[in-house]
Amino acid sequence: MGLTGAGYLWAAVLSVAAFYDLRRMRWAEYGGVVGWLAQTGWLVARGVASHGFPFVTLYDWMGFFVWASVFVYGLVSRWNAWRIAGGFLFPIMFVVWLVSQTLNHRLGPLPTGLSGPWLDVHIALATLGDVSFLLSAIFGIMYIEKERELKQKNVRVFYYRLPPLGELDQWSARLIGWGWPLLTLAMVTGAIWAKMVWGQYWSWSPKEVWSLLTWAVYAGYLAARWGLGWRGRRAAYFSMLAFLAVLVNFWAINLWFHGPHNYNV
């Protein structure tokens, strides 16, 4: 895991430096590739050891979240708007990875039911939805920062490096437009898995309730955007604040509440 951390730290530092010299972004991406490849090896090793997809514990899931975020960024980073977003994404990914190293690394026998294709699909869909919401929040941050410099007539590095406001607004909305159906499918597949394992589709556990609340928050964003015409600053703030619901699901629900979703955090 040391190579993973070194690669992501390299990517974080150089992607921020790229705001001042865009040529450094290529080297930042090399660091991201090194970290991602090392983490891929780690995921494979954990999967072999656990005889399944390694994302049941909070430690494993956080690693998978970082891996998926960097993977998605790598797929689309050739677009200018996405490439410069690495200056925000890589520092966040390094911090998430670093925090994950403080959690329980133990990999013991999994309880009955915490395996199987439905669970794998459920967690993969939920994680990709969360990645989309994170990236949407990042584009919201980029929008607010560029607009602030423009309104204050004090243009600095962000004004020149970040894409046009309209492009930032559109990408933030598209990402939520992709993430919300993924979360919807994750909840459906999770309910199917729960019925197979526990005999009921819904048990009103803290994780289920907060997932439903998160789903409703992002549904509200889509309704406000397409029904009420929200654009620009309001939509950007909404995408940033909405991600707080995802963060609560990350930490408060997993660490402070007990339930069937809280195995070996």
PDB file of C-alpha atoms in Angstrom, residues 67-264:
ATOM      1  CA  TRP A  67      -9.867   3.266  -7.029  1.00  0.00           C
ATOM      2  CA  ALA A  68     -13.173   3.869  -8.835  1.00  0.00           C
ATOM      3  CA  SER A  69     -12.829   7.667  -8.629  1.00  0.00           C
ATOM      4  CA  VAL A  70      -9.352   7.643 -10.166  1.00  0.00           C
ATOM      5  CA  PHE A  71     -10.499   5.149 -12.808  1.00  0.00           C
ATOM      6  CA  VAL A  72     -13.419   7.353 -13.885  1.00  0.00           C
ATOM      7  CA  TYR A  73     -11.161  10.409 -13.946  1.00  0.00           C
ATOM      8  CA  GLY A  74      -8.657   8.525 -16.099  1.00  0.00           C
ATOM      9  CA  LEU A  75     -11.348   7.650 -18.626  1.00  0.00           C
ATOM     10  CA  VAL A  76     -12.447  11.227 -19.210  1.00  0.00           C
ATOM     11  CA  SER A  77      -9.394  13.319 -18.332  1.00  0.00           C
ATOM     12  CA  ARG A  78      -8.610  14.064 -21.965  1.00  0.00           C
ATOM     13  CA  TRP A  79     -11.403  16.620 -21.938  1.00  0.00           C
ATOM     14  CA  ASN A  80     -10.036  19.943 -20.731  1.00  0.00           C
ATOM     15  CA  ALA A  81     -12.719  20.475 -18.082  1.00  0.00           C
ATOM     16  CA  TRP A  82     -11.968  17.089 -16.593  1.00  0.00           C
ATOM     17  CA  ARG A  83      -8.211  17.277 -16.764  1.00  0.00           C
ATOM     18  CA  ILE A  84      -7.914  20.376 -14.599  1.00  0.00           C
ATOM     19  CA  ALA A  85     -10.425  18.851 -12.169  1.00  0.00           C
ATOM     20  CA  GLY A  86      -7.590  16.547 -11.129  1.00  0.00           C
ATOM     21  CA  GLY A  87      -6.230  19.450  -9.087  1.00  0.00           C
ATOM     22  CA  PHE A  88      -9.245  19.034  -6.828  1.00  0.00           C
ATOM     23  CA  LEU A  89      -9.814  15.289  -7.135  1.00  0.00           C
ATOM     24  CA  PHE A  90      -6.327  13.926  -6.419  1.00  0.00           C
ATOM     25  CA  PRO A  91      -5.846  15.787  -3.105  1.00  0.00           C
ATOM     26  CA  ILE A  92      -9.236  14.511  -1.952  1.00  0.00           C
ATOM     27  CA  MET A  93      -8.385  10.971  -3.018  1.00  0.00           C
ATOM     28  CA  PHE A  94      -5.077  11.043  -1.170  1.00  0.00           C
ATOM     29  CA  VAL A  95      -6.794  12.236   2.017  1.00  0.00           C
ATOM     30  CA  VAL A  96      -9.514   9.564   1.733  1.00  0.00           C
ATOM     31  CA  TRP A  97      -6.886   6.891   1.171  1.00  0.00           C
ATOM     32  CA  LEU A  98      -4.827   8.174   4.112  1.00  0.00           C
ATOM     33  CA  VAL A  99      -7.836   8.166   6.445  1.00  0.00           C
ATOM     34  CA  SER A 100      -8.719   4.632   5.348  1.00  0.00           C
ATOM     35  CA  GLN A 101      -5.342   3.451   6.632  1.00  0.00           C
ATOM     36  CA  THR A 102      -6.427   4.307  10.183  1.00  0.00           C
ATOM     37  CA  LEU A 103      -9.321   1.842  10.033  1.00  0.00           C
ATOM     38  CA  ASN A 104      -9.449  -1.840  10.880  1.00  0.00           C
ATOM     39  CA  HIS A 105      -7.512  -3.832   8.244  1.00  0.00           C
ATOM     40  CA  ARG A 106      -8.489  -7.239   9.591  1.00  0.00           C
ATOM     41  CA  LEU A 107      -9.969  -9.601   7.042  1.00  0.00           C
ATOM     42  CA  GLY A 108     -11.778 -12.402   8.812  1.00  0.00           C
ATOM     43  CA  PRO A 109     -14.554 -14.786   7.780  1.00  0.00           C
ATOM     44  CA  LEU A 110     -17.560 -12.909   6.468  1.00  0.00           C
ATOM     45  CA  PRO A 111     -20.981 -13.476   8.052  1.00  0.00           C
ATOM     46  CA  THR A 112     -23.502 -15.481   6.058  1.00  0.00           C
ATOM     47  CA  GLY A 113     -25.068 -13.363   3.338  1.00  0.00           C
ATOM     48  CA  LEU A 114     -22.279 -10.832   2.930  1.00  0.00           C
ATOM     49  CA  SER A 115     -21.306 -12.206  -0.450  1.00  0.00           C
ATOM     50  CA  GLY A 116     -22.885 -13.023  -3.756  1.00  0.00           C
ATOM     51  CA  PRO A 117     -23.493 -11.332  -7.111  1.00  0.00           C
ATOM     52  CA  TRP A 118     -26.434  -9.206  -6.000  1.00  0.00           C
ATOM     53  CA  LEU A 119     -24.400  -7.701  -3.176  1.00  0.00           C
ATOM     54  CA  ASP A 120     -21.450  -7.080  -5.507  1.00  0.00           C
ATOM     55  CA  VAL A 121     -23.656  -5.313  -8.048  1.00  0.00           C
ATOM     56  CA  HIS A 122     -25.390  -3.337  -5.291  1.00  0.00           C
ATOM     57  CA  ILE A 123     -22.155  -1.988  -3.819  1.00  0.00           C
ATOM     58  CA  ALA A 124     -20.549  -1.341  -7.211  1.00  0.00           C
ATOM     59  CA  LEU A 125     -23.562   0.689  -8.382  1.00  0.00           C
ATOM     60  CA  ALA A 126     -23.740   2.635  -5.119  1.00  0.00           C
ATOM     61  CA  THR A 127     -20.028   3.417  -5.285  1.00  0.00           C
ATOM     62  CA  LEU A 128     -20.208   4.639  -8.881  1.00  0.00           C
ATOM     63  CA  GLY A 129     -23.161   6.805  -7.906  1.00  0.00           C
ATOM     64  CA  ASP A 130     -21.154   8.294  -5.043  1.00  0.00           C
ATOM     65  CA  VAL A 131     -18.218   8.923  -7.398  1.00  0.00           C
ATOM     66  CA  SER A 132     -20.559  10.820  -9.733  1.00  0.00           C
ATOM     67  CA  PHE A 133     -21.861  12.910  -6.833  1.00  0.00           C
ATOM     68  CA  LEU A 134     -18.327  13.705  -5.671  1.00  0.00           C
ATOM     69  CA  LEU A 135     -17.280  14.831  -9.143  1.00  0.00           C
ATOM     70  CA  SER A 136     -20.433  16.935  -9.442  1.00  0.00           C
ATOM     71  CA  ALA A 137     -19.567  18.658  -6.160  1.00  0.00           C
ATOM     72  CA  ILE A 138     -16.037  19.303  -7.449  1.00  0.00           C
ATOM     73  CA  PHE A 139     -17.427  20.970 -10.560  1.00  0.00           C
ATOM     74  CA  GLY A 140     -19.695  22.998  -8.287  1.00  0.00           C
ATOM     75  CA  ILE A 141     -16.654  24.163  -6.299  1.00  0.00           C
ATOM     76  CA  MET A 142     -14.873  25.063  -9.521  1.00  0.00           C
ATOM     77  CA  TYR A 143     -17.907  27.044 -10.671  1.00  0.00           C
ATOM     78  CA  ILE A 144     -18.198  29.021  -7.427  1.00  0.00           C
ATOM     79  CA  GLU A 145     -14.490  29.830  -7.348  1.00  0.00           C
ATOM     80  CA  LYS A 146     -14.352  31.038 -10.940  1.00  0.00           C
ATOM     81  CA  GLU A 147     -17.513  33.095 -10.551  1.00  0.00           C
ATOM     82  CA  ARG A 148     -16.154  34.656  -7.342  1.00  0.00           C
ATOM     83  CA  GLU A 149     -12.971  35.817  -9.051  1.00  0.00           C
ATOM     84  CA  LEU A 150     -14.976  37.164 -11.971  1.00  0.00           C
ATOM     85  CA  LYS A 151     -17.418  39.113  -9.807  1.00  0.00           C
ATOM     86  CA  GLN A 152     -14.671  40.562  -7.640  1.00  0.00           C
ATOM     87  CA  LYS A 153     -12.752  41.563 -10.779  1.00  0.00           C
ATOM     88  CA  ASN A 154      -9.695  40.012  -9.172  1.00  0.00           C
ATOM     89  CA  VAL A 155      -8.883  37.278 -11.639  1.00  0.00           C
ATOM     90  CA  ARG A 156      -6.164  34.886 -10.608  1.00  0.00           C
ATOM     91  CA  VAL A 157      -5.048  31.389 -11.457  1.00  0.00           C
ATOM     92  CA  PHE A 158      -8.456  29.705 -11.200  1.00  0.00           C
ATOM     93  CA  TYR A 159     -10.056  32.140 -13.602  1.00  0.00           C
ATOM     94  CA  TYR A 160      -7.529  31.360 -16.301  1.00  0.00           C
ATOM     95  CA  ARG A 161      -7.276  27.612 -15.728  1.00  0.00           C
ATOM     96  CA  LEU A 162     -10.882  26.608 -15.126  1.00  0.00           C
ATOM     97  CA  PRO A 163     -13.257  26.016 -18.047  1.00  0.00           C
ATOM     98  CA  PRO A 164     -16.101  28.470 -18.847  1.00  0.00           C
ATOM     99  CA  LEU A 165     -18.863  28.768 -16.264  1.00  0.00           C
ATOM    100  CA  GLY A 166     -21.459  27.270 -18.579  1.00  0.00           C
ATOM    101  CA  GLU A 167     -19.346  24.166 -19.137  1.00  0.00           C
ATOM    102  CA  LEU A 168     -18.762  23.708 -15.411  1.00  0.00           C
ATOM    103  CA  ASP A 169     -22.497  24.050 -14.751  1.00  0.00           C
ATOM    104  CA  GLN A 170     -23.385  21.499 -17.426  1.00  0.00           C
ATOM    105  CA  TRP A 171     -20.894  18.916 -16.206  1.00  0.00           C
ATOM    106  CA  SER A 172     -22.079  19.230 -12.633  1.00  0.00           C
ATOM    107  CA  ALA A 173     -25.656  18.585 -13.760  1.00  0.00           C
ATOM    108  CA  ARG A 174     -24.709  15.700 -16.060  1.00  0.00           C
ATOM    109  CA  LEU A 175     -22.869  13.941 -13.267  1.00  0.00           C
ATOM    110  CA  ILE A 176     -25.891  14.081 -10.987  1.00  0.00           C
ATOM    111  CA  GLY A 177     -28.001  12.964 -13.935  1.00  0.00           C
ATOM    112  CA  TRP A 178     -25.779   9.869 -14.131  1.00  0.00           C
ATOM    113  CA  GLY A 179     -25.343   9.330 -10.399  1.00  0.00           C
ATOM    114  CA  TRP A 180     -29.013   9.407  -9.450  1.00  0.00           C
ATOM    115  CA  PRO A 181     -30.049   6.447 -11.676  1.00  0.00           C
ATOM    116  CA  LEU A 182     -27.007   4.528 -10.397  1.00  0.00           C
ATOM    117  CA  LEU A 183     -28.127   5.139  -6.807  1.00  0.00           C
ATOM    118  CA  THR A 184     -31.663   4.121  -7.755  1.00  0.00           C
ATOM    119  CA  LEU A 185     -30.422   0.831  -9.224  1.00  0.00           C
ATOM    120  CA  ALA A 186     -28.210   0.309  -6.182  1.00  0.00           C
ATOM    121  CA  MET A 187     -31.229   0.606  -3.886  1.00  0.00           C
ATOM    122  CA  VAL A 188     -33.249  -1.790  -6.035  1.00  0.00           C
ATOM    123  CA  THR A 189     -30.509  -4.429  -6.169  1.00  0.00           C
ATOM    124  CA  GLY A 190     -29.890  -3.938  -2.450  1.00  0.00           C
ATOM    125  CA  ALA A 191     -33.547  -4.609  -1.737  1.00  0.00           C
ATOM    126  CA  ILE A 192     -33.442  -7.782  -3.849  1.00  0.00           C
ATOM    127  CA  TRP A 193     -30.345  -8.967  -1.984  1.00  0.00           C
ATOM    128  CA  ALA A 194     -31.943  -8.146   1.401  1.00  0.00           C
ATOM    129  CA  LYS A 195     -35.027 -10.181   0.478  1.00  0.00           C
ATOM    130  CA  MET A 196     -32.857 -13.160  -0.446  1.00  0.00           C
ATOM    131  CA  VAL A 197     -30.741 -12.979   2.737  1.00  0.00           C
ATOM    132  CA  TRP A 198     -33.022 -11.530   5.435  1.00  0.00           C
ATOM    133  CA  GLY A 199     -36.443 -12.304   4.017  1.00  0.00           C
ATOM    134  CA  GLN A 200     -37.552  -8.675   3.617  1.00  0.00           C
ATOM    135  CA  TYR A 201     -36.893  -5.957   1.075  1.00  0.00           C
ATOM    136  CA  TRP A 202     -36.611  -3.108   3.563  1.00  0.00           C
ATOM    137  CA  SER A 203     -35.795  -3.058   7.277  1.00  0.00           C
ATOM    138  CA  TRP A 204     -35.558   0.695   7.982  1.00  0.00           C
ATOM    139  CA  SER A 205     -31.949   0.374   9.130  1.00  0.00           C
ATOM    140  CA  PRO A 206     -30.031   3.682   9.512  1.00  0.00           C
ATOM    141  CA  LYS A 207     -28.128   3.015   6.274  1.00  0.00           C
ATOM    142  CA  GLU A 208     -31.306   2.363   4.317  1.00  0.00           C
ATOM    143  CA  VAL A 209     -33.056   5.420   5.712  1.00  0.00           C
ATOM    144  CA  TRP A 210     -30.120   7.709   4.964  1.00  0.00           C
ATOM    145  CA  SER A 211     -29.690   6.241   1.488  1.00  0.00           C
ATOM    146  CA  LEU A 212     -33.342   7.026   0.821  1.00  0.00           C
ATOM    147  CA  LEU A 213     -32.806  10.565   2.097  1.00  0.00           C
ATOM    148  CA  THR A 214     -29.760  10.969  -0.162  1.00  0.00           C
ATOM    149  CA  TRP A 215     -31.814   9.679  -3.094  1.00  0.00           C
ATOM    150  CA  ALA A 216     -34.523  12.240  -2.302  1.00  0.00           C
ATOM    151  CA  VAL A 217     -32.016  15.106  -2.027  1.00  0.00           C
ATOM    152  CA  TYR A 218     -30.587  14.426  -5.472  1.00  0.00           C
ATOM    153  CA  ALA A 219     -34.068  13.881  -6.892  1.00  0.00           C
ATOM    154  CA  GLY A 220     -34.804  17.370  -5.542  1.00  0.00           C
ATOM    155  CA  TYR A 221     -31.781  18.709  -7.412  1.00  0.00           C
ATOM    156  CA  LEU A 222     -33.006  17.229 -10.685  1.00  0.00           C
ATOM    157  CA  ALA A 223     -36.512  18.559 -10.090  1.00  0.00           C
ATOM    158  CA  ALA A 224     -35.174  22.033  -9.276  1.00  0.00           C
ATOM    159  CA  ARG A 225     -32.934  22.089 -12.321  1.00  0.00           C
ATOM    160  CA  TRP A 226     -35.326  20.749 -14.922  1.00  0.00           C
ATOM    161  CA  GLY A 227     -38.608  21.859 -13.345  1.00  0.00           C
ATOM    162  CA  LEU A 228     -37.672  25.226 -11.846  1.00  0.00           C
ATOM    163  CA  GLY A 229     -34.805  26.114 -14.184  1.00  0.00           C
ATOM    164  CA  TRP A 230     -32.070  26.270 -11.541  1.00  0.00           C
ATOM    165  CA  ARG A 231     -28.717  26.996 -13.117  1.00  0.00           C
ATOM    166  CA  GLY A 232     -25.401  28.541 -12.216  1.00  0.00           C
ATOM    167  CA  ARG A 233     -24.627  29.467  -8.624  1.00  0.00           C
ATOM    168  CA  ARG A 234     -27.750  27.976  -7.020  1.00  0.00           C
ATOM    169  CA  ALA A 235     -27.222  24.662  -8.757  1.00  0.00           C
ATOM    170  CA  ALA A 236     -23.515  24.672  -7.843  1.00  0.00           C
ATOM    171  CA  TYR A 237     -24.252  25.277  -4.155  1.00  0.00           C
ATOM    172  CA  PHE A 238     -26.937  22.595  -4.248  1.00  0.00           C
ATOM    173  CA  SER A 239     -24.505  20.024  -5.676  1.00  0.00           C
ATOM    174  CA  MET A 240     -21.954  20.875  -2.988  1.00  0.00           C
ATOM    175  CA  LEU A 241     -24.415  20.757  -0.098  1.00  0.00           C
ATOM    176  CA  ALA A 242     -26.095  17.614  -1.413  1.00  0.00           C
ATOM    177  CA  PHE A 243     -22.783  15.783  -1.189  1.00  0.00           C
ATOM    178  CA  LEU A 244     -22.906  16.297   2.574  1.00  0.00           C
ATOM    179  CA  ALA A 245     -25.613  13.612   2.609  1.00  0.00           C
ATOM    180  CA  VAL A 246     -23.149  11.211   0.985  1.00  0.00           C
ATOM    181  CA  LEU A 247     -20.478  12.125   3.537  1.00  0.00           C
ATOM    182  CA  VAL A 248     -22.857  11.387   6.403  1.00  0.00           C
ATOM    183  CA  ASN A 249     -23.445   7.979   4.859  1.00  0.00           C
ATOM    184  CA  PHE A 250     -19.655   7.488   4.693  1.00  0.00           C
ATOM    185  CA  TRP A 251     -18.913   8.319   8.301  1.00  0.00           C
ATOM    186  CA  ALA A 252     -21.773   8.932  10.719  1.00  0.00           C
ATOM    187  CA  ILE A 253     -23.925   6.008   9.648  1.00  0.00           C
ATOM    188  CA  ASN A 254     -21.049   3.530   9.307  1.00  0.00           C
ATOM    189  CA  LEU A 255     -19.259   4.487  12.519  1.00  0.00           C
ATOM    190  CA  TRP A 256     -21.983   5.563  14.934  1.00  0.00           C
ATOM    191  CA  PHE A 257     -24.994   3.407  14.083  1.00  0.00           C
ATOM    192  CA  HIS A 258     -25.313  -0.350  14.233  1.00  0.00           C
ATOM    193  CA  GLY A 259     -27.087  -2.449  11.655  1.00  0.00           C
ATOM    194  CA  PRO A 260     -26.662  -5.072   8.944  1.00  0.00           C
ATOM    195  CA  HIS A 261     -24.560  -2.667   6.843  1.00  0.00           C
ATOM    196  CA  ASN A 262     -21.953  -2.061   9.528  1.00  0.00           C
ATOM    197  CA  TYR A 263     -19.825  -5.189   9.459  1.00  0.00           C
ATOM    198  CA  ASN A 264     -16.271  -4.827  10.757  1.00  0.00           C
TER     199      ASN A 264
END
